[in-house]
XYZ file of C-alpha atoms in Angstrom:
681
model
C 0.000 0.000 0.000
C 2.723 2.487 0.938
C 4.319 2.928 -2.531
C 0.952 3.883 -3.991
C 0.651 6.782 -1.509
C 3.379 8.656 -3.310
C 1.099 9.215 -6.302
C -2.360 9.712 -4.821
C -4.836 12.099 -3.205
C -7.830 14.353 -3.763
C -8.844 18.011 -3.680
C -8.705 19.840 -0.377
C -12.005 19.874 1.518
C -13.884 23.065 2.340
C -12.231 23.460 5.709
C -8.695 22.398 4.804
C -7.388 25.941 5.087
C -8.879 26.112 8.568
C -7.935 22.651 9.624
C -6.927 22.958 13.217
C -8.807 25.807 14.777
C -11.295 23.362 16.291
C -8.574 21.750 18.328
C -8.835 24.378 21.058
C -9.313 22.648 24.394
C -11.862 23.583 27.025
C -9.453 26.085 28.533
C -7.669 27.454 25.470
C -8.433 30.846 23.986
C -6.798 32.785 21.211
C -6.424 36.540 21.106
C -7.530 39.106 18.598
C -3.932 39.997 17.904
C -3.317 36.453 16.708
C -5.750 36.619 13.817
C -2.955 37.054 11.323
C -2.042 33.397 11.868
C -5.603 32.057 11.986
C -4.931 29.201 9.575
C -4.419 25.467 9.716
C -0.760 25.901 10.561
C -0.702 25.447 14.309
C -1.766 22.933 16.921
C -1.406 23.297 20.685
C 2.058 22.612 22.065
C 2.813 18.914 22.340
C 0.749 17.941 19.291
C 3.601 17.734 16.811
C 2.706 14.161 15.862
C -0.903 15.084 15.210
C 0.312 17.992 13.099
C 2.353 15.486 11.097
C -0.743 13.351 10.551
C -2.651 16.385 9.359
C 0.158 17.312 6.972
C 0.352 13.751 5.675
C -3.369 13.684 4.927
C -3.159 17.025 3.150
C -0.195 15.796 1.115
C -2.014 12.602 0.208
C -5.005 14.575 -1.008
C -2.750 16.730 -3.158
C -1.210 13.611 -4.674
C 2.339 14.233 -3.467
C 2.564 12.039 -0.370
C 6.130 10.885 0.334
C 6.035 7.724 2.421
C 9.664 8.058 3.458
C 9.089 11.541 4.825
C 6.287 10.246 7.049
C 7.770 6.859 7.887
C 7.371 7.502 11.597
C 3.584 7.558 11.171
C 3.301 4.010 9.838
C 2.098 2.712 13.200
C -0.087 5.685 14.066
C -3.768 4.872 14.758
C -4.747 7.425 12.096
C -2.480 5.963 9.432
C -5.394 4.074 7.805
C -7.060 7.451 7.255
C -3.918 8.652 5.481
C -4.175 5.573 3.273
C -7.873 6.254 2.744
C -7.134 9.839 1.710
C -4.729 8.532 -0.895
C -6.872 5.709 -2.212
C -10.069 7.698 -2.631
C -8.305 10.240 -4.847
C -7.630 7.647 -7.515
C -10.584 5.349 -6.914
C -11.507 5.360 -10.608
C -8.071 4.014 -11.624
C -6.991 2.207 -8.466
C -5.851 -1.375 -9.119
C -8.441 -3.797 -7.840
C -5.925 -5.585 -5.667
C -5.125 -2.431 -3.716
C -8.742 -1.582 -3.030
C -9.527 -5.161 -2.086
C -6.523 -5.345 0.220
C -7.581 -2.208 2.061
C -11.106 -3.544 2.608
C -9.673 -6.872 3.754
C -7.750 -4.997 6.468
C -10.760 -2.836 7.366
C -13.862 -4.914 6.646
C -16.258 -3.252 9.078
C -14.573 -0.365 10.863
C -15.173 3.338 10.180
C -12.341 3.869 7.713
C -13.360 0.750 5.804
C -16.941 1.968 5.578
C -15.713 5.359 4.354
C -13.608 3.712 1.661
C -16.407 1.365 0.637
C -18.673 4.416 0.123
C -16.123 5.698 -2.434
C -15.026 2.356 -3.858
C -18.440 0.957 -4.757
C -19.471 3.940 -6.955
C -16.046 3.817 -8.603
C -16.398 0.102 -9.344
C -19.857 0.776 -10.732
C -18.524 3.457 -13.070
C -15.730 1.107 -14.114
C -18.192 -1.755 -14.562
C -15.990 -4.003 -12.429
C -18.997 -6.043 -11.437
C -17.326 -9.050 -9.837
C -15.233 -6.780 -7.633
C -18.340 -4.750 -6.857
C -20.177 -7.824 -5.644
C -17.198 -8.871 -3.540
C -17.090 -5.455 -1.849
C -20.839 -5.140 -1.417
C -22.421 -4.685 2.014
C -26.170 -3.913 1.883
C -26.680 -2.024 5.160
C -27.430 1.652 4.724
C -26.804 1.782 0.989
C -28.496 4.572 -1.005
C -30.815 3.799 -3.908
C -28.112 4.515 -6.490
C -25.892 1.810 -5.029
C -28.770 -0.617 -4.609
C -29.413 -0.258 -8.324
C -25.698 -0.638 -9.024
C -25.759 -3.897 -7.083
C -28.684 -5.079 -9.190
C -26.654 -4.126 -12.274
C -23.735 -6.151 -10.908
C -25.919 -9.235 -10.534
C -27.406 -8.662 -13.967
C -23.973 -8.386 -15.565
C -22.635 -11.493 -13.818
C -25.538 -13.749 -14.701
C -27.266 -13.653 -11.341
C -30.545 -12.227 -12.687
C -32.651 -14.953 -11.169
C -36.079 -14.876 -9.518
C -34.589 -13.182 -6.459
C -33.116 -10.488 -8.698
C -36.566 -9.847 -10.177
C -38.148 -9.672 -6.727
C -35.465 -7.277 -5.441
C -35.762 -5.018 -8.486
C -39.543 -4.950 -8.171
C -39.280 -4.108 -4.456
C -37.038 -1.135 -5.222
C -39.393 0.008 -7.970
C -42.414 0.032 -5.708
C -40.599 1.460 -2.663
C -41.444 5.112 -3.316
C -42.664 7.679 -5.812
C -39.329 9.480 -5.918
C -37.192 9.729 -9.043
C -34.676 6.932 -9.480
C -31.011 7.678 -10.284
C -29.489 6.866 -13.652
C -27.836 3.735 -12.266
C -31.340 2.250 -12.177
C -31.978 2.688 -15.912
C -30.366 -0.603 -17.043
C -32.121 -2.449 -14.229
C -35.576 -1.345 -15.257
C -34.859 -1.741 -18.942
C -34.014 -5.367 -18.198
C -36.968 -5.767 -15.865
C -39.321 -4.412 -18.522
C -38.026 -7.021 -20.928
C -38.774 -9.815 -18.455
C -42.108 -11.529 -18.747
C -44.063 -10.184 -15.793
C -41.175 -7.982 -14.703
C -42.990 -4.634 -14.810
C -46.678 -5.341 -15.106
C -49.267 -2.576 -15.539
C -50.263 -3.180 -11.922
C -46.696 -2.540 -10.764
C -46.498 0.592 -12.892
C -49.735 1.893 -11.423
C -48.441 1.100 -7.930
C -45.420 3.322 -8.480
C -47.603 5.915 -10.199
C -49.846 6.110 -7.144
C -46.829 6.597 -4.888
C -45.662 9.422 -7.160
C -49.118 10.995 -6.832
C -48.821 10.837 -3.049
C -45.380 12.465 -3.313
C -46.680 15.151 -5.686
C -44.006 14.151 -8.213
C -45.393 14.927 -11.662
C -42.134 14.036 -13.445
C -42.206 10.464 -12.117
C -45.899 10.231 -12.952
C -45.115 11.154 -16.574
C -42.221 8.717 -16.724
C -44.302 5.814 -15.416
C -47.220 6.746 -17.668
C -44.987 6.241 -20.714
C -44.786 2.515 -19.998
C -48.498 1.954 -19.465
C -50.727 0.311 -22.075
C -52.174 2.679 -24.666
C -55.611 2.524 -23.076
C -54.243 3.886 -19.769
C -51.448 6.179 -20.926
C -53.509 9.176 -21.981
C -55.382 9.381 -18.692
C -52.170 8.930 -16.686
C -50.565 11.793 -18.614
C -53.562 14.007 -17.896
C -53.180 13.156 -14.227
C -49.510 14.115 -14.397
C -50.306 17.388 -16.137
C -52.767 18.310 -13.383
C -50.287 17.620 -10.597
C -47.559 19.457 -12.520
C -49.629 22.589 -13.209
C -52.775 22.343 -11.125
C -53.760 25.980 -11.552
C -53.947 25.826 -15.342
C -55.693 22.443 -15.409
C -58.212 23.443 -12.773
C -59.006 26.648 -14.649
C -59.772 24.691 -17.832
C -61.880 22.174 -15.955
C -60.021 19.237 -17.547
C -60.299 17.042 -14.466
C -64.088 17.198 -14.516
C -64.062 14.641 -17.340
C -62.066 12.033 -15.444
C -63.670 8.833 -14.201
C -64.926 9.171 -10.625
C -62.440 6.643 -9.240
C -60.327 6.551 -6.108
C -57.224 7.312 -8.199
C -58.833 10.338 -9.851
C -59.806 11.661 -6.446
C -56.299 11.093 -5.070
C -54.776 12.990 -8.005
C -57.234 15.858 -7.691
C -56.770 16.137 -3.930
C -52.979 16.158 -4.278
C -53.053 18.730 -7.071
C -55.404 21.048 -5.197
C -53.292 20.659 -2.072
C -50.203 21.704 -4.039
C -52.106 24.605 -5.566
C -53.243 25.741 -2.113
C -49.638 26.335 -1.101
C -49.109 28.963 -3.800
C -52.676 30.139 -4.416
C -55.196 29.162 -1.729
C -57.902 31.259 -3.400
C -57.583 29.256 -6.634
C -57.603 25.939 -4.793
C -60.690 26.925 -2.839
C -62.407 28.084 -6.021
C -61.675 24.862 -7.929
C -62.744 22.526 -5.147
C -66.573 22.509 -5.484
C -66.702 21.521 -9.153
C -64.052 18.829 -8.784
C -65.594 17.485 -5.611
C -68.925 17.110 -7.378
C -67.543 15.641 -10.623
C -65.281 13.108 -8.919
C -67.518 12.320 -5.937
C -65.104 13.455 -3.253
C -65.474 11.808 0.126
C -65.647 13.971 3.265
C -62.019 13.016 3.904
C -61.044 14.220 0.408
C -62.765 17.554 0.978
C -61.149 17.834 4.391
C -57.634 17.335 3.017
C -58.021 20.153 0.515
C -59.729 22.485 2.971
C -56.917 21.765 5.435
C -54.275 22.898 2.936
C -56.283 25.955 1.907
C -56.606 26.986 5.538
C -52.996 26.181 6.418
C -51.433 28.249 3.648
C -53.847 31.102 4.269
C -53.241 31.336 7.983
C -49.489 30.715 7.734
C -49.249 34.184 6.180
C -52.193 35.639 8.136
C -54.026 36.333 4.886
C -57.627 37.533 4.735
C -60.173 34.744 5.262
C -57.852 32.932 7.697
C -60.514 32.634 10.380
C -63.193 31.656 7.869
C -61.060 28.980 6.230
C -59.970 27.486 9.538
C -63.617 27.193 10.523
C -64.376 25.393 7.246
C -61.953 22.541 7.973
C -63.794 19.519 9.409
C -62.764 18.554 12.917
C -61.639 15.153 11.639
C -59.096 16.831 9.350
C -57.422 18.829 12.112
C -54.003 17.777 13.349
C -51.606 19.294 15.886
C -50.156 21.660 13.303
C -53.494 23.172 12.369
C -54.599 23.367 15.999
C -51.509 25.488 16.668
C -52.228 27.764 13.732
C -55.808 28.227 14.896
C -54.470 29.528 18.201
C -51.961 31.832 16.476
C -54.587 33.226 14.135
C -56.824 34.166 17.052
C -53.862 35.626 18.952
C -52.942 37.745 15.930
C -56.417 39.336 16.134
C -56.251 39.645 19.952
C -59.371 37.472 20.107
C -58.696 35.947 23.505
C -61.879 33.817 23.791
C -61.281 32.318 20.344
C -57.646 31.558 21.147
C -58.667 29.921 24.423
C -61.291 27.842 22.640
C -58.666 26.766 20.077
C -56.341 25.565 22.842
C -59.171 23.663 24.480
C -59.957 21.985 21.155
C -56.471 20.452 21.109
C -55.895 16.813 22.019
C -55.063 16.434 25.700
C -51.450 15.447 25.000
C -50.842 18.566 22.918
C -52.641 20.866 25.293
C -50.512 19.572 28.194
C -47.326 20.898 26.582
C -45.820 23.791 28.561
C -46.303 26.129 25.599
C -50.058 25.720 25.433
C -50.502 25.399 29.188
C -48.748 28.747 29.554
C -50.895 30.386 26.880
C -54.022 28.870 28.383
C -53.065 30.664 31.582
C -52.459 33.915 29.728
C -55.835 33.724 28.038
C -57.655 32.756 31.216
C -56.163 35.807 32.905
C -57.209 38.043 30.024
C -60.758 36.684 30.146
C -61.117 37.152 33.907
C -60.257 33.761 35.425
C -57.287 34.616 37.669
C -57.456 31.389 39.665
C -57.544 29.239 36.525
C -54.649 31.218 35.095
C -52.497 30.668 38.159
C -53.233 26.939 38.186
C -52.211 26.685 34.517
C -49.004 28.620 35.117
C -48.134 26.448 38.092
C -48.326 23.395 35.842
C -46.302 24.995 33.054
C -43.646 26.363 35.417
C -42.501 22.826 36.255
C -40.846 22.478 32.842
C -37.411 24.067 32.214
C -38.328 25.447 28.796
C -39.100 28.901 27.435
C -42.796 28.853 28.278
C -42.123 27.197 31.626
C -39.789 30.054 32.502
C -42.407 32.588 31.379
C -44.983 30.867 33.576
C -42.622 31.018 36.559
C -42.312 34.777 36.051
C -46.105 35.108 36.080
C -46.443 33.448 39.491
C -43.189 34.677 41.033
C -41.758 31.176 41.280
C -38.103 30.178 40.905
C -37.115 28.670 37.607
C -37.410 24.897 37.462
C -34.086 23.195 36.908
C -33.095 19.738 38.091
C -29.486 19.363 36.962
C -27.951 15.938 37.085
C -24.274 15.109 37.068
C -23.503 11.408 37.471
C -20.791 10.603 40.025
C -17.330 10.817 38.570
C -15.519 7.606 37.725
C -12.028 8.429 36.554
C -11.165 4.829 35.715
C -14.308 4.334 33.630
C -13.728 7.609 31.823
C -10.122 6.678 31.094
C -11.276 3.336 29.688
C -13.770 5.077 27.409
C -11.146 7.597 26.305
C -8.831 4.714 25.450
C -11.363 3.066 23.139
C -9.528 2.994 19.792
C -12.436 4.331 17.751
C -13.174 7.150 20.178
C -9.501 8.062 20.418
C -9.341 8.247 16.624
C -12.543 10.295 16.526
C -11.147 12.887 18.926
C -7.860 13.164 17.054
C -9.639 13.496 13.707
C -11.845 16.215 15.116
C -8.804 18.109 16.338
C -7.394 18.230 12.807
C -10.776 19.345 11.456
C -11.670 16.076 9.736
C -15.184 16.280 11.124
C -16.893 13.853 8.746
C -14.277 11.219 9.479
C -14.493 11.951 13.195
C -18.269 11.434 13.026
C -17.745 7.996 11.478
C -15.378 6.926 14.230
C -17.685 8.433 16.865
C -20.656 6.415 15.635
C -18.522 3.293 15.489
C -17.508 3.766 19.124
C -20.994 4.600 20.377
C -22.455 1.525 18.711
C -20.607 -0.527 21.347
C -21.118 1.762 24.366
C -23.843 1.506 26.949
C -25.567 4.653 28.239
C -23.005 5.322 30.958
C -20.108 4.904 28.546
C -21.816 7.135 25.994
C -22.160 9.920 28.561
C -18.494 9.551 29.446
C -17.663 9.709 25.736
C -19.407 13.078 25.580
C -17.266 14.276 28.469
C -14.117 13.077 26.709
C -15.152 14.821 23.501
C -15.870 18.076 25.293
C -12.543 17.873 27.148
C -11.039 18.037 23.671
C -13.137 20.958 22.436
C -15.738 18.865 20.617
C -18.634 20.582 22.315
C -21.531 19.644 20.050
C -21.379 16.049 21.298
C -23.348 17.336 24.285
C -26.154 18.118 21.831
C -25.847 15.199 19.414
C -24.575 12.542 21.799
C -27.164 12.844 24.571
C -30.909 12.453 24.936
C -31.515 8.749 24.544
C -32.209 8.240 28.236
C -34.745 10.541 29.981
C -32.328 11.755 32.656
C -29.866 12.910 30.009
C -31.978 15.990 29.367
C -30.841 17.072 32.829
C -27.128 16.968 31.981
C -27.089 20.737 31.588
C -23.354 21.133 32.092
C -22.773 18.882 29.065
C -25.722 20.008 26.960
C -24.861 23.671 27.492
C -21.089 23.871 27.232
C -19.336 27.072 28.231
C -16.026 28.071 26.701
C -14.293 31.422 26.152
C -16.396 32.705 29.043
C -13.889 35.426 29.970
C -14.104 36.801 26.434
C -17.884 36.542 26.455
C -18.095 38.494 29.698
C -15.628 41.125 28.516
C -17.230 41.745 25.124
C -20.751 41.640 26.545
C -19.796 44.299 29.080
C -18.118 46.388 26.381
C -21.345 46.357 24.359
C -23.730 46.590 27.335
C -25.181 43.153 26.605
C -26.157 40.298 28.867
C -23.312 37.721 28.660
C -25.831 34.905 29.028
C -27.515 36.079 25.830
C -24.179 36.076 24.006
C -23.455 32.541 25.253
C -26.938 31.464 24.217
C -26.430 32.827 20.704
C -23.162 30.903 20.437
C -24.865 27.726 21.664
C -27.681 28.169 19.139
C -25.429 29.140 16.237
C -22.353 26.933 16.538
C -22.416 24.937 19.804
C -19.043 26.552 20.568
C -17.375 25.179 17.436
C -14.823 27.820 16.465
C -14.590 26.336 12.959
C -18.333 26.217 12.259
C -19.282 27.276 8.743
C -22.812 27.403 7.367
C -24.146 26.914 3.860
C -24.519 30.709 3.723
C -20.786 31.070 4.541
C -21.400 32.350 8.066
C -18.353 31.486 10.131
C -17.139 30.855 13.624
C -18.735 30.917 17.034
C -21.375 33.568 16.346
C -21.782 32.679 12.657
C -20.734 36.003 11.167
C -20.671 36.349 7.380
C -17.359 37.694 6.027
C -18.832 40.953 4.689
C -20.259 41.799 8.100
C -17.056 40.689 9.755
C -14.903 42.934 7.581
C -17.167 45.934 8.131
C -17.346 45.436 11.888
C -13.602 44.807 12.194
C -12.928 48.095 10.395
C -15.416 49.943 12.598
C -13.927 48.442 15.769
C -10.294 48.819 14.731
C -9.643 45.077 14.855
C -7.075 43.370 12.607
C -8.703 41.764 9.564
C -6.889 39.160 7.497
C -9.741 37.881 5.400
C -12.663 35.599 6.174
C -10.484 33.190 8.163
C -10.156 35.879 10.823
C -13.624 34.825 11.938
C -12.272 31.479 13.105
C -10.382 33.203 15.884
C -12.617 32.903 18.939
C -11.832 36.266 20.528
C -12.209 38.161 17.271
C -15.433 36.407 16.369
C -16.974 37.151 19.758
C -15.824 40.784 19.602
C -17.354 41.238 16.147
C -20.465 39.197 16.921
C -21.321 41.038 20.112
C -20.732 44.433 18.497
C -23.011 43.447 15.637
C -25.609 42.117 18.076
C -25.540 45.498 19.816
C -26.178 47.223 16.471
C -29.102 44.921 15.751
C -30.497 45.509 19.227
C -30.275 49.300 18.837
C -31.858 49.099 15.396
C -34.892 47.366 16.864
C -35.527 49.637 19.803
C -33.584 47.743 22.443
C -35.965 44.761 22.356
C -33.942 41.529 22.405
C -36.765 39.402 21.021
C -36.870 41.632 17.926
C -33.094 41.485 17.658
C -33.031 37.684 17.934
C -35.723 37.363 15.261
C -33.839 39.771 13.000
C -30.551 37.949 13.618
C -32.172 34.743 12.369
C -34.604 35.843 9.647
C -33.163 39.158 8.495
C -34.656 42.657 8.482
C -37.359 42.288 5.817
C -39.467 39.557 7.485
C -38.942 41.201 10.852
C -40.271 44.537 9.610
C -43.294 42.761 8.160
C -44.051 41.021 11.454
C -43.611 44.259 13.384
C -45.968 46.134 11.075
C -48.571 43.368 11.156
C -48.768 43.229 14.960
C -47.478 46.506 16.418
C -47.593 46.848 20.174
C -48.324 43.158 20.781
C -46.996 41.666 24.026
C -43.633 39.920 23.476
C -44.867 36.393 24.248
C -47.806 36.714 21.837
C -45.634 38.382 19.193
C -43.067 35.575 19.314
C -45.755 32.901 19.080
C -47.306 34.549 16.011
C -44.067 34.748 13.999
C -44.858 33.229 10.606
C -41.633 31.262 10.155
C -41.412 28.155 12.323
C -37.618 28.249 12.260
C -37.510 31.826 13.563
C -40.366 31.317 16.021
C -38.565 28.363 17.566
C -35.177 30.086 17.357
C -36.299 33.123 19.349
C -37.831 30.946 22.072
C -34.785 28.680 22.102
C -32.239 31.500 22.447
C -34.228 33.129 25.229
C -34.507 29.834 27.092
C -30.798 29.155 26.538
C -30.065 32.600 27.997
C -31.784 31.592 31.219
C -29.811 28.362 31.428
C -26.544 30.170 30.711
C -27.418 32.550 33.551
C -27.407 29.446 35.749
C -24.088 28.331 34.286
C -22.420 31.744 34.616
C -23.860 33.109 37.852
C -26.234 30.621 39.478
C -29.142 33.089 39.294
C -31.103 34.398 36.335
C -32.388 37.642 34.950
C -36.184 37.273 34.795
C -37.224 36.335 31.305
C -39.865 39.037 31.091
C -37.177 41.623 31.957
C -34.769 40.075 29.457
C -37.322 40.338 26.647
C -37.859 44.001 27.502
C -34.118 44.678 27.411
C -33.911 45.415 31.169
C -30.612 44.141 32.576
C -30.782 45.466 36.150
C -33.883 43.607 37.381
C -33.500 41.533 40.578
C -32.161 38.072 39.800
C -34.183 34.895 40.248
C -33.136 31.609 41.754
C -33.464 28.068 40.415
C -35.103 25.155 42.192
C -36.010 21.579 41.374
C -39.781 21.091 41.798
C -40.788 18.338 44.175
C -41.166 15.044 42.336
C -39.666 16.453 39.159
C -36.850 14.269 37.946
C -36.710 15.010 34.254
C -37.096 17.871 31.836
C -35.191 19.624 29.113
C -34.849 22.669 26.943
């Protein structure tokens, strides 16, 4: 294997230029003056060997790996990943013996699985079908590879009755488009007697209808008998452009069958999303012509109401009332409450909450709002009882309820007793040790593979210790993605809400007259304290600052700026992020809940929401935000702020004061309610 490394390796990944900034430990912090060297060039002192591994991987991916230069790494636990980096670069030309030898050494571990995910597509492209079948492992394979495996059997003479059954099962599995690797499979299946019968084609067609996939409907229709094809194509045209077809009344001539009704319901539901007025207008004629059932009518009316109320359009109340009770689900129940809140119709909002299923109504969110609405309609005792129930949950609405009744915030933190020997044993697990080292050189995808491999063998106690080990090494998001399987794990607040760079957070928050708990909460929500975080929108670092904003703020603040990578320096990112947060807060009148919404959704939606509901109480305004992502984000950041108050100071700024931008209100304490042993945020 080693000689081959001298002539292999692929393009640098997105984060290669940033490779080691994530290696900061739980106590390390860089300084703003160090931003000039914010690159992948340095690891903490004592990590020279890990730096060599990183350099070897980079060299392998460039195709200029020199085995002699890195001879000392031959026994390193990460050496297989160096080999992997080399082999995947030339997978399309790699000699079969080399690929097979690597898989023989790593048949089921993380690096072997990573190589197999590259090797199988390469073998498929090369049409090395015998080798493909030898390397094949079915678990977790995507559709493209499942079709490639069927091609491999077809090409090697294994197209027996089982092959037909497997190909048919894949065909009928969904109404989604199939990748091009499936084309030879279904060409061969079509040629088989009984391979793709009209019944099978209709089965896939019906799944495509349910998925709203007009392209697949058209494709399947092309293989139907002449007598069926024309109708199937008309169905596809309706789903593809329901507005035009409904306007012409084409569907009124269809047979009144279950399939015709399913197509019409799906098309009108799709139309409702973009034009609820048109969908509502087309419904009566179609319902009559195709003999819609009450359930059919209810599905369309549901979508008409949903997409009307989701933008608070005229007729929202009327259309919600038109939806049959049987068609309501939790989502529409919630929107019925929000619609009434948006009109300040307290009795209607209360009635909407009471129409919810008991399990939904018992959620702290709706219990809190039930209390609010009872208070507004004159039932003070009922309101207090509702708030007492809600206040037992350590979530945003539970904290709001506690403010209403003057109760301490509910928090029942749990920290299992320390076991140094058990933790050391977990840390020594080979897969976990590799995962941590890969994370520290910013090979996050590879680290995730090793992490999952380790956790597959760990029990709950070991998994929790693995999270501690990861966080000791700066891998803080494991407290979010590695916990939660057991009920008590929601109470592991010290792990689920990591705190790093706290001195910088306090300093920059004070400099900008911000609550440090809010700054920590934003970091937790944006990056989970990953200094190397980078979003699809190119937002970078702890507070997810886009480079244009970073450059402008650095210039305004007089901070050194050395390009977008400057944002991967923790101190600089926090300095820029808090200064920008202060600007956003000032822009929106000093109201943090406006600032948080604007930080997430941008100024245009925020201005629309402000103009639609001016002067509305903060809790009602947040609940009536149109975008689910932003609505949940605002509540999440505010709740996180309360928990970070606990982490930073042990007491919390009242949430109602925080939402109003008041920082000097008397602090509240935390207490675990009697009999409360779980919870989460």
